[in-house]
Amino acid sequence: MTTVQKIKEIEDEMATQKNKATSYHLGQLKAKLAKLRRELISPSGGGGGGPGIGFDVARTGVASVGFVGFPSVGKSTLMSKLTGTHSEVSEIDFTTLTTVPGTLKVHGAPIQILDLPGIIEGANDGRGRGRQVARTCNLIFIVLDVLKPLGDKKIIESELEGFGIRLNKKPPAILVRKKDKGGIAITNTVPLTNIDQEEIKAVLSEYKLSNVDVTIRQPNMTADDLVDVIEGNRVYIPALYIDAISIEELDLLYKIPHSVPVSSREWLNIDELLEKMWDALELVRVYTKPRGQSPDYSAPVVLRRGRCSVEDFCNAIHKEIAKQMKYAIVWGASAKHSRGQKVGLDHILEDEDVVHIGKN
């Protein structure tokens, strides 16, 4: 029996016995399903579909954005107009066969745009080219068919979930710590509304975790959240939903959360799409100021929020600068004074700060 067949068998059992099965048995089934899915994320051999063609793309720019969608929904057309990169476009399904890269400049920052092959239902089981979805993307654009946006949204989200991608979510606030002895100890600081201790123990048992401390701070935690933490190979990526629309459909599609209706043909609402992309990527522009000169606003050093200290800024220019730095002077939102503030390597910079580095 192939991995795909085993997955289907467990999914059918969960669907037909959900009301009859005990919470312990359900926990076991969910853990087994996750382990089988892991084989499809990083296959060692067979099990449904070989590796995709053209997935390995050289990284360029300060962040990468992947276009995902069903075949022939307009993602290739939109990317071509945004970046000037040509991706073969047709009404025929699966026209885009390989990952096509392009570059787009937003607020002075080069962003890599990846046109990924069309996803089909069942791609996470090894059919089609859905396995080429870039788990390393910093943001995913999901392009929906305007005639059935909610149906497409549900299917694509399910496919990406099967790849271990979690959209618009944060890692669960759950800590699982192994120990040498002492059995299983479960501590929760929030009520367990969607799972009980039996189901937690079933998941742990399936992973052969018999001596472990589990600390739960995640509201409304589910067995799937626990499995994600134990598996440890999930990626949490923000997503925006793009609908190729006409003006008449604008109000309807704005009701979908994280949705940005656009028209690549009429170049409608593209500015809002780029602004939402910038916000979701959480990038920080920092401008350099040489001694005795005005700041250079033409070429910002672009950092990612969470890695935007003065030391990160120095390393982005050259790794030797941090070693040679005596002090830095910062102007902007992170500085306490408008005249500038002298800071050290651990100072956290904000978007559009200006920095002068004083060397030894």
Coordinates of C-alpha atoms in Angstrom, one line a residue:
M1 CA 0.0 0.0 0.0
T2 CA 1.4 3.4 -1.0
T3 CA 1.7 6.4 1.3
V4 CA -1.1 8.1 -0.5
Q5 CA -3.4 5.1 -0.1
K6 CA -2.6 4.9 3.7
I7 CA -3.5 8.6 4.1
K8 CA -6.8 8.1 2.3
E9 CA -7.6 5.1 4.5
I10 CA -7.0 7.0 7.7
E11 CA -8.9 10.1 6.4
D12 CA -11.9 7.8 5.5
E13 CA -11.8 6.2 9.0
M14 CA -11.7 9.6 10.7
A15 CA -14.6 10.9 8.5
T16 CA -16.9 7.9 9.2
Q17 CA -16.1 7.2 12.8
K18 CA -15.6 10.7 14.2
N19 CA -18.6 10.5 16.5
K20 CA -18.0 6.8 17.5
A21 CA -14.2 6.9 18.1
T22 CA -12.8 7.8 21.5
S23 CA -10.7 10.9 21.9
Y24 CA -7.7 8.6 22.4
H25 CA -8.2 6.8 19.1
L26 CA -8.8 10.1 17.3
G27 CA -5.5 11.4 18.7
Q28 CA -3.7 8.3 17.4
L29 CA -5.2 8.7 13.9
K30 CA -4.2 12.3 13.7
A31 CA -0.6 11.6 14.7
K32 CA -0.4 8.7 12.2
L33 CA -1.8 11.0 9.4
A34 CA 0.8 13.6 10.3
K35 CA 3.7 11.1 10.1
L36 CA 2.5 9.9 6.7
R37 CA 2.2 13.5 5.5
R38 CA 5.8 14.0 6.6
E39 CA 6.9 11.4 4.1
L40 CA 5.2 13.4 1.3
I41 CA 6.9 16.6 2.4
S42 CA 10.3 15.0 2.3
P43 CA 10.0 11.8 0.4
S44 CA 12.8 9.3 0.5
G45 CA 11.6 7.2 -2.3
G46 CA 8.2 6.4 -3.8
G47 CA 4.8 7.2 -2.3
G48 CA 3.2 9.3 -5.0
G49 CA 5.0 11.5 -7.5
G50 CA 8.6 12.3 -8.1
P51 CA 10.3 15.6 -7.3
G52 CA 9.2 18.6 -9.2
I53 CA 11.0 20.2 -12.1
G54 CA 12.6 23.6 -11.8
F55 CA 11.9 24.1 -8.1
D56 CA 15.4 25.0 -7.1
V57 CA 15.7 28.7 -7.8
A58 CA 18.6 31.0 -6.9
R59 CA 17.4 33.4 -4.1
T60 CA 17.7 37.1 -5.0
G61 CA 16.3 40.2 -3.3
V62 CA 15.6 40.7 0.4
A63 CA 12.5 38.6 0.5
S64 CA 10.6 36.1 -1.8
V65 CA 6.9 36.0 -2.7
G66 CA 5.3 33.0 -4.3
F67 CA 2.3 33.1 -6.6
V68 CA 0.1 30.0 -6.0
G69 CA -3.2 29.1 -7.6
F70 CA -5.1 26.8 -9.8
P71 CA -4.0 26.7 -13.5
S72 CA -5.2 29.5 -15.7
V73 CA -6.5 31.9 -13.1
G74 CA -4.3 34.8 -14.2
K75 CA -1.3 34.5 -11.9
S76 CA 1.2 34.3 -14.7
T77 CA -0.4 37.4 -16.4
L78 CA -0.2 39.4 -13.2
M79 CA 3.4 38.4 -12.4
S80 CA 4.4 39.3 -16.0
K81 CA 3.0 42.8 -15.7
L82 CA 4.4 43.3 -12.2
T83 CA 8.0 42.2 -13.0
G84 CA 8.3 42.2 -16.7
T85 CA 9.2 38.5 -16.5
H86 CA 7.6 36.3 -19.2
S87 CA 5.8 33.2 -18.0
E88 CA 4.1 31.2 -20.7
V89 CA 0.4 32.1 -20.5
S90 CA -2.5 30.0 -21.9
E91 CA -6.1 29.0 -21.2
I92 CA -4.9 25.4 -21.0
D93 CA -4.3 23.9 -17.6
F94 CA -0.7 23.5 -16.4
T95 CA 0.8 25.9 -18.8
T96 CA 3.4 27.0 -16.2
L97 CA 5.6 23.9 -15.8
T98 CA 8.5 25.3 -13.8
T99 CA 9.1 27.9 -11.1
V100 CA 9.6 31.2 -12.9
P101 CA 11.5 33.9 -11.0
G102 CA 11.2 37.7 -11.4
T103 CA 12.1 40.8 -9.4
L104 CA 10.0 43.7 -8.3
K105 CA 11.2 46.8 -6.5
V106 CA 9.0 48.1 -3.7
H107 CA 10.1 51.2 -1.7
G108 CA 13.6 50.6 -2.9
A109 CA 13.7 47.0 -1.8
P110 CA 14.2 44.2 -4.4
I111 CA 11.5 41.5 -3.9
Q112 CA 11.9 38.1 -5.6
I113 CA 8.6 37.0 -7.2
L114 CA 8.1 33.3 -8.0
D115 CA 5.4 32.1 -10.4
L116 CA 4.9 28.6 -9.1
P117 CA 3.2 25.8 -11.2
G118 CA -0.5 25.5 -10.9
I119 CA -1.9 23.6 -7.9
I120 CA -4.6 21.0 -8.4
E121 CA -6.7 19.3 -5.8
G122 CA -4.7 16.3 -4.5
A123 CA -1.3 17.9 -5.2
N124 CA -0.2 17.3 -1.6
D125 CA -0.8 13.6 -2.2
G126 CA 1.8 13.7 -5.0
R127 CA -0.4 14.5 -8.0
G128 CA 0.3 17.5 -10.3
R129 CA 3.1 19.9 -9.4
G130 CA 1.9 21.3 -6.1
R131 CA 4.9 19.9 -4.4
Q132 CA 6.9 22.8 -5.9
V133 CA 5.2 25.2 -3.5
A134 CA 8.1 27.2 -2.0
R135 CA 8.1 26.5 1.7
T136 CA 10.9 29.0 1.9
C137 CA 8.8 31.9 0.7
N138 CA 8.4 34.9 3.0
L139 CA 4.8 35.6 1.7
I140 CA 2.4 33.6 -0.5
F141 CA 0.0 35.2 -3.0
I142 CA -3.0 32.9 -3.6
V143 CA -4.7 33.8 -6.8
L144 CA -8.4 32.8 -6.8
D145 CA -10.9 32.3 -9.6
V146 CA -13.4 35.1 -9.3
L147 CA -16.2 32.7 -10.3
K148 CA -15.6 30.4 -7.3
P149 CA -13.2 32.2 -4.9
L150 CA -14.4 30.5 -1.6
G151 CA -14.3 27.0 -3.1
D152 CA -10.8 27.5 -4.5
K153 CA -9.6 29.1 -1.3
K154 CA -10.7 26.1 0.8
I155 CA -9.0 23.6 -1.6
I156 CA -5.7 25.5 -1.9
E157 CA -5.5 26.0 1.9
S158 CA -6.1 22.3 2.3
E159 CA -3.3 21.5 -0.2
L160 CA -0.9 23.8 1.4
E161 CA -1.7 22.4 4.9
G162 CA -0.8 19.0 3.5
F163 CA 2.7 20.4 2.6
G164 CA 3.2 21.5 6.2
I165 CA 2.5 25.2 5.4
R166 CA 0.4 27.1 7.9
L167 CA -1.1 30.3 6.5
N168 CA -1.6 33.5 8.5
K169 CA -0.9 31.6 11.7
K170 CA 1.7 31.8 14.5
P171 CA 3.4 28.7 15.9
P172 CA 1.3 27.2 18.7
A173 CA 2.2 28.3 22.2
I174 CA 2.9 24.7 23.3
L175 CA 6.2 23.4 24.8
V176 CA 7.0 19.7 24.6
R177 CA 10.1 18.8 26.6
K178 CA 11.5 15.3 26.7
K179 CA 13.0 13.9 30.0
D180 CA 14.7 10.7 31.1
K181 CA 12.0 9.5 33.5
G182 CA 8.8 10.6 35.3
G183 CA 6.1 9.7 32.8
I184 CA 3.8 12.3 31.1
A185 CA 3.1 15.6 32.9
I186 CA 0.6 18.0 31.3
T187 CA 0.2 21.6 32.4
N188 CA -2.2 24.0 30.9
T189 CA -2.6 27.7 31.7
V190 CA -5.7 28.0 29.4
P191 CA -8.8 25.9 29.3
L192 CA -8.7 22.8 27.1
T193 CA -11.8 23.3 25.0
N194 CA -11.0 21.3 21.8
I195 CA -8.9 18.4 23.3
D196 CA -8.7 16.4 26.5
Q197 CA -5.8 14.8 28.2
E198 CA -6.6 11.3 26.7
E199 CA -6.2 12.7 23.2
I200 CA -3.0 14.4 24.2
K201 CA -1.6 11.1 25.6
A202 CA -2.7 9.3 22.4
V203 CA -0.7 11.7 20.2
L204 CA 2.3 11.4 22.5
S205 CA 2.0 7.6 22.5
E206 CA 2.0 7.5 18.7
Y207 CA 5.3 9.4 18.7
K208 CA 6.6 7.1 21.4
L209 CA 7.0 10.0 23.9
S210 CA 6.5 8.3 27.3
N211 CA 8.6 10.7 29.4
V212 CA 7.7 14.2 28.6
D213 CA 6.5 17.5 30.0
V214 CA 3.8 19.3 28.0
T215 CA 3.1 23.0 28.8
I216 CA 0.1 24.4 27.0
R217 CA -0.5 28.2 26.7
Q218 CA -2.3 28.0 23.4
P219 CA -6.0 29.0 23.6
N220 CA -8.4 26.6 21.8
M221 CA -5.5 24.1 21.3
T222 CA -6.3 21.2 19.0
A223 CA -4.6 17.8 18.4
D224 CA -3.4 19.2 15.1
D225 CA -1.5 22.0 17.0
L226 CA 0.2 19.5 19.2
V227 CA 1.2 17.4 16.2
D228 CA 2.6 20.4 14.5
V229 CA 4.8 21.2 17.5
I230 CA 6.0 17.6 17.8
E231 CA 6.7 17.3 14.0
G232 CA 8.7 20.5 14.1
N233 CA 8.8 20.9 10.3
R234 CA 5.9 23.3 9.8
V235 CA 6.4 26.7 8.3
Y236 CA 4.2 29.7 9.2
I237 CA 3.8 32.0 6.3
P238 CA 1.6 35.1 5.8
A239 CA -0.7 34.9 2.8
L240 CA -2.7 37.4 0.7
Y241 CA -5.6 36.3 -1.5
I242 CA -5.8 37.9 -4.9
D243 CA -8.9 37.9 -7.0
A244 CA -8.8 38.9 -10.7
I245 CA -11.9 41.0 -10.8
S246 CA -14.1 43.5 -12.5
I247 CA -15.2 46.7 -10.8
E248 CA -18.7 45.2 -10.2
E249 CA -17.2 42.4 -8.1
L250 CA -15.1 44.6 -5.9
D251 CA -17.4 44.9 -2.9
L252 CA -18.2 41.1 -2.8
L253 CA -14.5 40.0 -2.8
Y254 CA -13.4 42.5 -0.1
K255 CA -15.4 40.3 2.3
I256 CA -12.8 37.5 2.1
P257 CA -10.2 38.0 5.0
H258 CA -6.7 39.0 3.8
S259 CA -8.1 39.5 0.3
V260 CA -6.9 42.0 -2.3
P261 CA -9.1 42.2 -5.4
V262 CA -7.1 43.3 -8.5
S263 CA -7.4 43.5 -12.2
S264 CA -4.1 42.9 -14.1
R265 CA -5.9 43.6 -17.4
E266 CA -7.1 47.0 -16.3
W267 CA -4.3 47.5 -13.7
L268 CA -6.9 48.1 -11.0
N269 CA -6.0 48.2 -7.3
I270 CA -2.3 47.1 -7.8
D271 CA -1.1 49.9 -5.5
E272 CA -3.0 48.4 -2.6
L273 CA -1.7 44.9 -3.4
L274 CA 1.9 46.2 -3.2
E275 CA 1.3 48.1 0.1
K276 CA -0.3 45.0 1.7
M277 CA 2.6 42.9 0.4
W278 CA 5.1 45.3 2.0
D279 CA 3.2 45.3 5.3
A280 CA 3.0 41.4 5.4
L281 CA 6.8 41.0 4.6
E282 CA 7.7 43.2 7.7
L283 CA 10.7 44.7 6.1
V284 CA 12.7 47.6 7.6
R285 CA 14.6 50.1 5.5
V286 CA 17.7 51.7 7.0
Y287 CA 19.6 54.5 5.3
T288 CA 23.4 55.1 5.6
K289 CA 24.9 58.5 6.5
P290 CA 28.6 58.9 5.8
R291 CA 30.5 61.4 8.0
G292 CA 29.9 65.0 6.9
Q293 CA 27.4 64.0 4.2
S294 CA 23.7 63.8 3.7
P295 CA 21.9 60.4 4.1
D296 CA 21.8 58.2 1.0
Y297 CA 18.1 57.7 0.4
S298 CA 18.6 56.0 -3.0
A299 CA 19.8 52.6 -1.7
P300 CA 18.4 51.5 1.6
V301 CA 19.8 48.6 3.6
V302 CA 16.7 46.3 3.9
L303 CA 16.4 44.2 7.1
R304 CA 13.6 41.9 8.4
R305 CA 11.7 42.8 11.5
G306 CA 13.1 40.7 14.4
R307 CA 16.6 40.9 12.8
C308 CA 17.0 44.6 12.6
S309 CA 19.6 45.6 15.2
V310 CA 22.5 47.9 14.5
E311 CA 24.6 44.7 14.4
D312 CA 22.3 43.2 11.7
F313 CA 22.6 46.5 9.8
C314 CA 26.4 46.3 9.9
N315 CA 26.5 42.7 8.9
A316 CA 24.2 43.4 5.9
I317 CA 26.8 45.8 4.6
H318 CA 30.0 43.9 5.6
K319 CA 30.7 41.5 8.4
E320 CA 33.9 43.4 9.4
I321 CA 32.0 46.7 10.1
A322 CA 30.5 45.4 13.4
K323 CA 34.0 44.4 14.7
Q324 CA 35.3 47.9 13.8
M325 CA 32.4 49.9 15.1
K326 CA 33.0 52.2 18.1
Y327 CA 29.5 53.6 18.2
A328 CA 26.5 54.4 16.0
I329 CA 24.4 57.5 15.7
V330 CA 20.7 56.9 14.8
W331 CA 18.1 59.3 13.6
G332 CA 14.5 58.3 13.1
A333 CA 11.7 56.5 14.9
S334 CA 14.0 54.3 17.1
A335 CA 16.0 57.3 18.4
K336 CA 15.0 59.1 21.6
H337 CA 16.0 62.5 20.3
S338 CA 15.4 64.2 17.0
R339 CA 19.0 65.4 17.0
G340 CA 20.1 61.7 16.9
Q341 CA 21.1 59.1 19.6
K342 CA 24.4 57.4 20.2
V343 CA 23.7 53.6 20.4
G344 CA 25.5 50.2 20.5
L345 CA 25.2 47.1 18.4
D346 CA 22.1 45.8 20.2
H347 CA 19.9 48.8 19.4
I348 CA 16.8 47.9 17.4
L349 CA 16.2 50.0 14.3
E350 CA 12.8 51.0 12.9
D351 CA 11.7 51.5 9.3
E352 CA 13.4 54.5 7.6
D353 CA 16.0 55.1 10.3
V354 CA 19.2 56.8 9.3
V355 CA 22.5 55.4 10.7
H356 CA 26.1 56.7 10.9
I357 CA 28.7 54.2 12.0
G358 CA 31.7 55.5 14.0
K359 CA 34.7 53.3 13.7
N360 CA 37.7 52.6 15.9

